[in-house]
Short mmCIF file of C-alpha atoms in Angstrom, two decimals:
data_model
loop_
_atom_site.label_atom_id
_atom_site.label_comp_id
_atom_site.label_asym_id
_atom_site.label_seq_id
_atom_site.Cartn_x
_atom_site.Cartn_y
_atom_site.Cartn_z
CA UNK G 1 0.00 0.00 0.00
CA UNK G 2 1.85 3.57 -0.59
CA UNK G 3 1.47 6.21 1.41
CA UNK G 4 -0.76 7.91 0.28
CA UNK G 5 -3.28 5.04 0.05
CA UNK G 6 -2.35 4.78 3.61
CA UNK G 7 -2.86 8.80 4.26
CA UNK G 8 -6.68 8.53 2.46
CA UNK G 9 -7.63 4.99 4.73
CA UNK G 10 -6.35 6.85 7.58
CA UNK G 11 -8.42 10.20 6.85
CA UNK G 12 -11.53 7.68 6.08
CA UNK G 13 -11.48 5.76 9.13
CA UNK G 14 -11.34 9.05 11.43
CA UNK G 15 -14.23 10.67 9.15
CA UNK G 16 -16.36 7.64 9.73
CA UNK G 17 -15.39 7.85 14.07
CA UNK G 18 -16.17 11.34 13.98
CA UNK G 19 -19.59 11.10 11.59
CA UNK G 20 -20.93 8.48 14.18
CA UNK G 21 -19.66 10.42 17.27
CA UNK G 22 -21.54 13.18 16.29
CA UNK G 23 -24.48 11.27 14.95
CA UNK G 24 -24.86 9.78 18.62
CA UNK G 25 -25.69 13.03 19.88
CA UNK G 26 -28.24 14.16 17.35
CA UNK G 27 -31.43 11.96 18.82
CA UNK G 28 -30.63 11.43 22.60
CA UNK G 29 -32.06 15.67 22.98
CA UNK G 30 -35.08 14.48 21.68
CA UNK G 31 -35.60 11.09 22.94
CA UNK G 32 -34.49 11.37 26.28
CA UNK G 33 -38.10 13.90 26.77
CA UNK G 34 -40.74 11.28 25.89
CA UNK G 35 -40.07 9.14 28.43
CA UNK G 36 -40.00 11.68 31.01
CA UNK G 37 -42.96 13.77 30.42
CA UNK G 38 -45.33 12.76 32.69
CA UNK G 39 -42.62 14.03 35.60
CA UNK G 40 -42.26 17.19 33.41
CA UNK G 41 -45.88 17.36 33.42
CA UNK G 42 -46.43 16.87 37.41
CA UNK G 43 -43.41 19.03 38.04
CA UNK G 44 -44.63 21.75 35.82
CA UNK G 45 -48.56 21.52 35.47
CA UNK G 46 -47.91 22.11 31.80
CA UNK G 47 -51.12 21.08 29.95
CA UNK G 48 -50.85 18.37 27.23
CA UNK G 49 -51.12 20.72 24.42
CA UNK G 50 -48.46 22.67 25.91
CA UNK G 51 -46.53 19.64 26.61
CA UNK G 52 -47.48 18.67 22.57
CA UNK G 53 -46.06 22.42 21.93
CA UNK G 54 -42.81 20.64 23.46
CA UNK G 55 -42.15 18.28 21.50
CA UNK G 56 -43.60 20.12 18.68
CA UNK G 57 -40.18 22.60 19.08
CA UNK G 58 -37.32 20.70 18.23
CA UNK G 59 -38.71 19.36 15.53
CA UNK G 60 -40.09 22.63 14.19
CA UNK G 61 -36.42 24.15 14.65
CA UNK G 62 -35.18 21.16 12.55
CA UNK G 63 -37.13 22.61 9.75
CA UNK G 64 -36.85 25.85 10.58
CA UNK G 65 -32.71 26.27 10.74
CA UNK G 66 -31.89 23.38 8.06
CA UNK G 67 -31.82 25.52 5.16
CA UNK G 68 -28.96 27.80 7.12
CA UNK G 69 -26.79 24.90 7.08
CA UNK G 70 -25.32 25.42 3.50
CA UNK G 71 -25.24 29.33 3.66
CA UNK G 72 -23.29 29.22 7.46
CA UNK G 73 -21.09 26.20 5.37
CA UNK G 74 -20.33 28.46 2.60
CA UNK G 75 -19.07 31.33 4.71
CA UNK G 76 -17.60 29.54 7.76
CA UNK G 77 -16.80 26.13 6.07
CA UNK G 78 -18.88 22.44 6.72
CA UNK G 79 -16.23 21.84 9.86
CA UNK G 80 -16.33 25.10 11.51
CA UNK G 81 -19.90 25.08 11.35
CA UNK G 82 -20.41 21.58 12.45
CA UNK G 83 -18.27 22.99 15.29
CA UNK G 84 -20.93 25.47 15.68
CA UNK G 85 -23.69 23.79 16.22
CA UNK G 86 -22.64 20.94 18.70
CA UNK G 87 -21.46 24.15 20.85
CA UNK G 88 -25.56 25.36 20.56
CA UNK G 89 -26.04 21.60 21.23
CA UNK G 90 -24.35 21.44 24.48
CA UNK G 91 -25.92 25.09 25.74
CA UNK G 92 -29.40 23.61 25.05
CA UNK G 93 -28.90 20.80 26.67
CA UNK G 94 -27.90 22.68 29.75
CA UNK G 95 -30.15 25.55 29.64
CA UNK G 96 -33.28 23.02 29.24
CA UNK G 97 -32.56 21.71 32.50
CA UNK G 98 -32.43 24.66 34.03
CA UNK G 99 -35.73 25.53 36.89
CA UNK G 100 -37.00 28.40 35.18
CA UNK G 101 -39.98 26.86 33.03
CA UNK G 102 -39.14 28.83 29.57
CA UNK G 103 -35.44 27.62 29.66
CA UNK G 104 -36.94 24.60 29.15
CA UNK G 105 -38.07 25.84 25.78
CA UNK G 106 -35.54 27.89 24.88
CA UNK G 107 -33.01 24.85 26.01
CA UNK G 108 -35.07 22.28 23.86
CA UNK G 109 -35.31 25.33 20.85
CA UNK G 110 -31.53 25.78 21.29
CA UNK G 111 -31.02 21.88 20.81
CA UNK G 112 -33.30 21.56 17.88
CA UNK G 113 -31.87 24.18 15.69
CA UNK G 114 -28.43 22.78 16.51
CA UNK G 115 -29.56 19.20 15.69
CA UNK G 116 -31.33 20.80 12.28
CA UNK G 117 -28.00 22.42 11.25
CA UNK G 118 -25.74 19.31 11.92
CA UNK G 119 -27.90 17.23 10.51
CA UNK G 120 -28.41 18.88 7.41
CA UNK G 121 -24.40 19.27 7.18
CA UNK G 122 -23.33 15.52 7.92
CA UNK G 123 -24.92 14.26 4.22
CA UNK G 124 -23.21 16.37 2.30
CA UNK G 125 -19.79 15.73 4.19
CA UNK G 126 -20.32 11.89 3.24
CA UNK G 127 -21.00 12.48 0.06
CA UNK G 128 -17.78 14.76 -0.55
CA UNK G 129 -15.74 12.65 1.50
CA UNK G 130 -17.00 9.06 0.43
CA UNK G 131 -18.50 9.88 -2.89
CA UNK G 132 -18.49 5.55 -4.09
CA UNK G 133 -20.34 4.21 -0.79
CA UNK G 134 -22.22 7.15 0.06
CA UNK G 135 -25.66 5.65 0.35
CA UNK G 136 -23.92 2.92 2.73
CA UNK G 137 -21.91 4.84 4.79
CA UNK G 138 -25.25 6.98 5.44
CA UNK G 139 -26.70 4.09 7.08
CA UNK G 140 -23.65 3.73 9.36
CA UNK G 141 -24.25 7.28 9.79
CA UNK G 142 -27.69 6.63 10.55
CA UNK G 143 -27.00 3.70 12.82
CA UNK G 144 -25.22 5.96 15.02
CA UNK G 145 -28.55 8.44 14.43
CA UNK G 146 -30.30 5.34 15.96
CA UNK G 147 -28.50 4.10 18.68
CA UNK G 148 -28.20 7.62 20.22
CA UNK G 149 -31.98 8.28 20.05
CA UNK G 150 -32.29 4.03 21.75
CA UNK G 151 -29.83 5.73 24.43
CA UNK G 152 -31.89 8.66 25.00
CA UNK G 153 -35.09 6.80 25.60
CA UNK G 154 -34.16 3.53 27.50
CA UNK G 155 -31.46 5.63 29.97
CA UNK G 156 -33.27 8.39 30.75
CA UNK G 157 -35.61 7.28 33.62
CA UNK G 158 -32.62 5.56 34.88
CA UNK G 159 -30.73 8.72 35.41
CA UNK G 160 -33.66 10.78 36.28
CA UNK G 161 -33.41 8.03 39.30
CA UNK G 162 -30.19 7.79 39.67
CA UNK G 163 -28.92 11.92 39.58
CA UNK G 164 -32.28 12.59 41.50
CA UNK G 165 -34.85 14.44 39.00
CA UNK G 166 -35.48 15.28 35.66
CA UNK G 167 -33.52 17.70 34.87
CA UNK G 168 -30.36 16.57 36.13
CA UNK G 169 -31.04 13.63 33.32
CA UNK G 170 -32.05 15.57 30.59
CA UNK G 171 -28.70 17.99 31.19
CA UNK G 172 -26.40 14.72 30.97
CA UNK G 173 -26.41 14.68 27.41
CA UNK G 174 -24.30 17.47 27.28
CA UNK G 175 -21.39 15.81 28.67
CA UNK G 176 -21.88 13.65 25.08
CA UNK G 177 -21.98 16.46 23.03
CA UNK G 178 -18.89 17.84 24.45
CA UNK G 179 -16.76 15.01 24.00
CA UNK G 180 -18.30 15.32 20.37
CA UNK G 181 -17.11 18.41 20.02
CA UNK G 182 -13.94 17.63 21.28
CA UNK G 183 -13.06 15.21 18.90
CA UNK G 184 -14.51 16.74 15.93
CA UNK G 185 -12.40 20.67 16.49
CA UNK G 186 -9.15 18.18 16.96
CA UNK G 187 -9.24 15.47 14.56
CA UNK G 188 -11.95 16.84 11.65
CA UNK G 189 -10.54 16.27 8.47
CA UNK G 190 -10.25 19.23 5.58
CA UNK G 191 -11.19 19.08 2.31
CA UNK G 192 -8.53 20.14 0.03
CA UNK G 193 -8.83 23.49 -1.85
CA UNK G 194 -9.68 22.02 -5.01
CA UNK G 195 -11.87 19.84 -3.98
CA UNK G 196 -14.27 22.54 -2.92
CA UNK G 197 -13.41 25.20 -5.66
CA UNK G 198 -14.60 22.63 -8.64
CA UNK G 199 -17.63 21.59 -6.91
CA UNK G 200 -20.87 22.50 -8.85
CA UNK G 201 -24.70 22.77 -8.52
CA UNK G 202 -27.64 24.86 -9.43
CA UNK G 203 -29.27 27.50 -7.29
CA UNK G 204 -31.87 26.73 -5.08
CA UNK G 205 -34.62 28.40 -6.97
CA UNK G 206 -33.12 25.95 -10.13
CA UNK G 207 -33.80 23.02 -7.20
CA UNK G 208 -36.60 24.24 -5.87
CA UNK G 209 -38.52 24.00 -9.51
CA UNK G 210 -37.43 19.79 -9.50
CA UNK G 211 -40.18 17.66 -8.81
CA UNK G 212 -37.85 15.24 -7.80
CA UNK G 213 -36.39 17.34 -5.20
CA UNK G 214 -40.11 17.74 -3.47
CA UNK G 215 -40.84 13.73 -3.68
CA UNK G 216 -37.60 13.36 -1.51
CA UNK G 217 -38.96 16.13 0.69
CA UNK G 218 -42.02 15.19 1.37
CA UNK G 219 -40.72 11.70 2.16
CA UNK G 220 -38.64 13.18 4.37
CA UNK G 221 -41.39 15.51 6.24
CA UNK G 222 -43.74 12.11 6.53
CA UNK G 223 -41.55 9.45 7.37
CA UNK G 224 -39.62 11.94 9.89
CA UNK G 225 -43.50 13.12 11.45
CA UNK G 226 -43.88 9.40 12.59
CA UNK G 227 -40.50 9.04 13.58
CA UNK G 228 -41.12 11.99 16.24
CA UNK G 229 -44.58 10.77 17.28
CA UNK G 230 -42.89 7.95 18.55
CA UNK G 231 -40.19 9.60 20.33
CA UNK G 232 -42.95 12.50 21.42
CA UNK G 233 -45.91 10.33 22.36
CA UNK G 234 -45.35 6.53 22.39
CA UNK G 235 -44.11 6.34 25.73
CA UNK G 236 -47.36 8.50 26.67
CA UNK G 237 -49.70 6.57 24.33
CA UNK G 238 -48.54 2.96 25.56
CA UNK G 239 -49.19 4.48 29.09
CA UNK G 240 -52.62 5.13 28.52
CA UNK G 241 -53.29 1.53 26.95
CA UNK G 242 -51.96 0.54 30.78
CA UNK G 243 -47.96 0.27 30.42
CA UNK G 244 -46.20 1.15 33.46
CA UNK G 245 -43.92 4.15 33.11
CA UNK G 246 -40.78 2.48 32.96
CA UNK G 247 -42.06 -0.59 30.70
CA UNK G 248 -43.12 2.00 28.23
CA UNK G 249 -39.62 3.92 28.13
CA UNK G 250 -37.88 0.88 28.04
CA UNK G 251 -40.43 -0.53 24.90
CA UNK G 252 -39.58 2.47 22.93
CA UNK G 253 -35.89 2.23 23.81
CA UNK G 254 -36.17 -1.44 22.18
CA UNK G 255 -37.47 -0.03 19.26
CA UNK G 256 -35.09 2.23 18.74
CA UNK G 257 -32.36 -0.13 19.56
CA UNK G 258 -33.67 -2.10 16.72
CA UNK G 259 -33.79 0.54 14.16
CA UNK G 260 -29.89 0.01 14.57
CA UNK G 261 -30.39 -3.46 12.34
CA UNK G 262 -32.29 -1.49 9.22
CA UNK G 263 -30.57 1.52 9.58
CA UNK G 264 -27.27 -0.28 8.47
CA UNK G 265 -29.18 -3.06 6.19
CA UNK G 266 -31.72 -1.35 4.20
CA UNK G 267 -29.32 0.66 2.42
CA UNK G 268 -27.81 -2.57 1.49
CA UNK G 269 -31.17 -4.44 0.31
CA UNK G 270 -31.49 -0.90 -1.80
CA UNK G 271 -28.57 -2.02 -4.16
CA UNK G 272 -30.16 -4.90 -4.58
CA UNK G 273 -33.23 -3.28 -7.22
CA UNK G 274 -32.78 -1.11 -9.93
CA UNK G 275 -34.38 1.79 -7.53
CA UNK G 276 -35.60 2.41 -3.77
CA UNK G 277 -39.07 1.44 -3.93
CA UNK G 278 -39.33 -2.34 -2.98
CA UNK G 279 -37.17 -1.32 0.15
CA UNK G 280 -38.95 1.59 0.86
CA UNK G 281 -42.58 -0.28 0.62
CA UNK G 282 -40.98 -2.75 2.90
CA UNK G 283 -40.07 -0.96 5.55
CA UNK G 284 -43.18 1.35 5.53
CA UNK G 285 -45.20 -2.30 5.76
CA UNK G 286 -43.04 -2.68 9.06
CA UNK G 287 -43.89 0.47 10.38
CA UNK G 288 -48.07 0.34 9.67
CA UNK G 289 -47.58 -3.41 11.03
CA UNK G 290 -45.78 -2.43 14.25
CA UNK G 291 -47.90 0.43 14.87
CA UNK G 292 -51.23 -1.59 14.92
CA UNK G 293 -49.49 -4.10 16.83
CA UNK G 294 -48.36 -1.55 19.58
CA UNK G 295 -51.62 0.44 19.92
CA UNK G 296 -54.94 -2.16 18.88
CA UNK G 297 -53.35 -5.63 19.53
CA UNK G 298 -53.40 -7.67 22.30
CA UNK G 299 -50.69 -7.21 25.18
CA UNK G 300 -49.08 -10.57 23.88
CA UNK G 301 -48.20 -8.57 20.61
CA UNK G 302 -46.33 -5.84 22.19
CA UNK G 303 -42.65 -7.27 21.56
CA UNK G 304 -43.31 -7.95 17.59
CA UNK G 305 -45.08 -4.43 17.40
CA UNK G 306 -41.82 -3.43 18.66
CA UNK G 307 -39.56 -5.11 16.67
CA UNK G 308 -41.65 -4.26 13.45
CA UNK G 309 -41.67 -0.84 14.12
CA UNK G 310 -38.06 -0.42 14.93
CA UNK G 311 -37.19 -2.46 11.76
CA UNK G 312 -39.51 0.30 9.57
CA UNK G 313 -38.34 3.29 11.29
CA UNK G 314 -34.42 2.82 11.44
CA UNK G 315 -34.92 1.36 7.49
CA UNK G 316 -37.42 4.45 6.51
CA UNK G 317 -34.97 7.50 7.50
CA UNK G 318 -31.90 5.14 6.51
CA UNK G 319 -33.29 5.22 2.92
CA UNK G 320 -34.90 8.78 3.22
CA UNK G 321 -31.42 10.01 4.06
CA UNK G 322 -29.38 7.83 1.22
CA UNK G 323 -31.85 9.30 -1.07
CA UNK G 324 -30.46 12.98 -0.54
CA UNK G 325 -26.88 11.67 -1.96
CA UNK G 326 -28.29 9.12 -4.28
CA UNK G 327 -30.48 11.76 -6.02
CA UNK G 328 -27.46 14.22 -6.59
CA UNK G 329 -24.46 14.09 -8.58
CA UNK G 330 -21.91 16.17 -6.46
CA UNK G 331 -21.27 17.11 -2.51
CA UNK G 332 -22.64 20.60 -3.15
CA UNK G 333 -26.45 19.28 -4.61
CA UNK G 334 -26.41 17.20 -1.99
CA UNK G 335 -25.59 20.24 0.42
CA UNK G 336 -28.78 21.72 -1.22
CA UNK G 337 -31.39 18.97 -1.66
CA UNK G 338 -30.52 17.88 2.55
CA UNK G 339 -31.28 21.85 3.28
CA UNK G 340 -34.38 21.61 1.05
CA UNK G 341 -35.63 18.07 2.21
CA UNK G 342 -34.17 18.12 5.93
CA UNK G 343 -35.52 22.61 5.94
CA UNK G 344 -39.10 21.61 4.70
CA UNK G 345 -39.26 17.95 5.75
CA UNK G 346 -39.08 18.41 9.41
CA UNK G 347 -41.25 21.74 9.12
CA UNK G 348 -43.97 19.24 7.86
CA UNK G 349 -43.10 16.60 10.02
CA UNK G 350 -43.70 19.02 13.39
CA UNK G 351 -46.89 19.16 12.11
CA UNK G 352 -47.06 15.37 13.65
CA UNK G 353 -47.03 15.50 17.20
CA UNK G 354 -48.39 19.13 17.44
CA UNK G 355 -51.52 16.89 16.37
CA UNK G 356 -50.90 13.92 18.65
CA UNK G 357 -50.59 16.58 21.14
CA UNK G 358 -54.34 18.21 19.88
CA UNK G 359 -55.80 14.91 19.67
CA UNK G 360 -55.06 13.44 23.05
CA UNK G 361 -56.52 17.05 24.50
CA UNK G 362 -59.43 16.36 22.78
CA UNK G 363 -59.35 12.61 24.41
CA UNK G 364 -59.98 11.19 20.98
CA UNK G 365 -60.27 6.81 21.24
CA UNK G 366 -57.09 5.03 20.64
CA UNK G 367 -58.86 3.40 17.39
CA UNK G 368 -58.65 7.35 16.10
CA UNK G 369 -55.38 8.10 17.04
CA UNK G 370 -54.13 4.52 15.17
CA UNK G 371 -55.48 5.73 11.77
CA UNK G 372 -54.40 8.70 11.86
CA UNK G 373 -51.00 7.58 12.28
CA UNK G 374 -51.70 4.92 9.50
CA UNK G 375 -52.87 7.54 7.18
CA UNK G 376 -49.59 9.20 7.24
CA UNK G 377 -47.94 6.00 6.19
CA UNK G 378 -50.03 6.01 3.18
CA UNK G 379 -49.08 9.19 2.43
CA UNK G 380 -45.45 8.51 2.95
CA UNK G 381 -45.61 5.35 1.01
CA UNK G 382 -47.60 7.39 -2.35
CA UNK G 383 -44.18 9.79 -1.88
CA UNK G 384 -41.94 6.54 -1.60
CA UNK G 385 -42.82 5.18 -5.04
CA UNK G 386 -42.41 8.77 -7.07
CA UNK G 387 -38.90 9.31 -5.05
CA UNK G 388 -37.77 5.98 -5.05
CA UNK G 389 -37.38 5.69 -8.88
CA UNK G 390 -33.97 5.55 -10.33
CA UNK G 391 -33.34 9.51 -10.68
CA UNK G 392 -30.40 12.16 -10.21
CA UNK G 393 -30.55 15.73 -10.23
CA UNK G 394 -27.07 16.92 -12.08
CA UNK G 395 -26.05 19.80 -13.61
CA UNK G 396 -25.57 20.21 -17.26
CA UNK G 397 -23.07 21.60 -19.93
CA UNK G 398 -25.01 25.03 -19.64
CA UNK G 399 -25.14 24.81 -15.75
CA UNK G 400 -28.84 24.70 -15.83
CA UNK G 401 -29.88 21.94 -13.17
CA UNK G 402 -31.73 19.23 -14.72
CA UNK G 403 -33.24 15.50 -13.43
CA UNK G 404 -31.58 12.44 -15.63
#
């Protein structure tokens, strides 16, 4: 092997450390609340549609500061700004646990729009720095997405316990995100000059005007709604069907925990088809499945529920996020189209437990709140089979931005 060869395995293996380091830390801020919100609740006497307005935030900030990730990356650099935002990260997640009631929303605000910034960044850095395995290495990427958010959920009643409250549980994070950013100011790789001079794209009113780039969107927004119902309400929803507290926190830290095994695989089964679609029908089936199971089945179908959902969520935003690379031709689309889809998907997607939130303070039956949850898997899977299809938005001779 010469050196060099040596130099670029070298400067792969850290990227890939530092891309799951970071990824750990970009679900545990909103995971670790479900399972706690009935303390928050008794502590605070918020109201359930305030408490909805809660989880609403982060996800809303997600949409909301997205798109700033490839303007701040243009002026500051992807690093620096990655930089950037786990520093926000870490404030949230200190300020949230705070006593005062609204740094618990400006903590959880602070954490979202540092999770929506990151997030959107991360993509883009895999596809410029692994530009042949991009689609896999984003389920790695997303396996590390998964395992923080299984973290956050199944330890977070343990340390409420253990540091004695809440709050001293929901600040603990932080100590993750600073060894995050830690790591990523002292070994981050940098792209060489060159590298980012010659990279091309169209603008984002060019993008904007792609059909293709609103399918992958709007997969994004539906997939990602369900995604934060479950780490919103599930714990609360299981509760009400006569869980204990713990038994619920620990069933959706399972299920996250087992998004790990599609988050790494379904990229994999992708390659297998011509396009997305038969794995993204697949894993939507597990999600409709497990969510049925979990909230109108029998108590004896609570572990495959489980299991079925984790398998369809960890494979859904796996394949929702390989999309954003596979559907672009250089690092700097992708920049774009993860802005667009990340910016507008999770603006959509807050709409999801805002109404969770609206329906349980309307005490609506469990049968309602089950197809309404199914109905936005049919909507996700109508999206699935339009962005699925074997298509790449590239820029041609002229520099006009085109779908091939």
């Amino acid at each position: 092997m010469t050196t060099e060869a040596r130099l670029d395995s070298r400067r792969i293996a850290l990227f890939l450390f530092l891309m799951v380091l970071v990824g750990l830390n970009l679900r545990p801020a909103l995971s670790s609340l479900a399972p706690l919100l009935v303390r928050v609740q008794a502590d605070t006497g918020l109201t359930p549609l305030a408490i909805g307005a809660l989880t609403t935030l982060p996800v809303l900030c997600l949409g909301i500061f997205a798109p700033l990730a490839p303007w701040l990356a243009k002026r500051a650099g992807p690093e620096n700004t990655l930089a950037l935002a786990l520093g926000v990260l870490i404030a949230g997640l200190l300020l949230r646990g705070l006593p005062a009631l609204p740094l618990l929303f400006l903590g959880t605000l602070l954490a979202g729009a540092a999770i929506g910034i990151a997030g959107t960044l991360l993509p883009a850095l895999v596809k410029r720095e692994l530009p042949g395995g991009a689609d896999l290495m984003t389920g790695v990427y997303t396996m590390a997405l998964c395992l923080g958010g299984a973290l956050g959920a199944g330890l977070s009643i343990p340390l409420a316990d253990m540091l004695g409250g809440w709050r001293f549980s929901l600040m603990s994070w932080g100590l993750l995100a600073l060894l995050a950013l830690v790591a990523w100011q002292t070994l981050m790789p940098r792209a060489p000059h060159s590298q980012v001079a010659t990279a091309t794209g169209g603008s984002m009113r060019e993008l904007l005007g792609q059909p293709l780039a609103w399918q992958v969107m709007i997969l994004m927004g539906t997939q990602s709604s369900l995604a934060y119902i479950v780490f919103g309400w599930l714990p609360t929803l299981l509760q009400a069907r006569g869980y204990s507290e713990a038994e619920a926190g620990w069933m959706m830290g399972a299920s996250v925990m087992v998004q790990l095994i599609s988050a790494l695989g379904a990229p994999w089964l992708a390659r297998l088809s011509r396009d997305q679609r038969p794995a993204l029908m697949l894993v939507l089936g597990c999600i409709a499945a497990g969510l049925w199971l979990l909230l109108q089945a029998g108590e004896s179908w609570r572990w495959p529920g489980v299991v079925l959902l984790g398998l369809g969520q960890g494979g859904s935003f796996s394949l929702a996020l390989s999309l954003i690379v596979l559907r672009t031709a250089n690092s700097r689309l992708a920049g774009k189209l993860s802005g667009l889809a990340q910016g507008g998907g999770y603006t959509l997607a807050a709409l999801g437990p805002l109404a969770v939130g609206v329906l349980l303070q309307l005490q609506v039956g469990m049968a309602t709140m089950t197809g309404v949850l199914l109905s936005i898997v049919a909507v996700a899977a109508g999206f699935a089979l339009l962005a699925g299809r074997n298509r790449r938005l590239d820029v041609d001779a002229e520099g006009r931005l085109i779908t091939r």
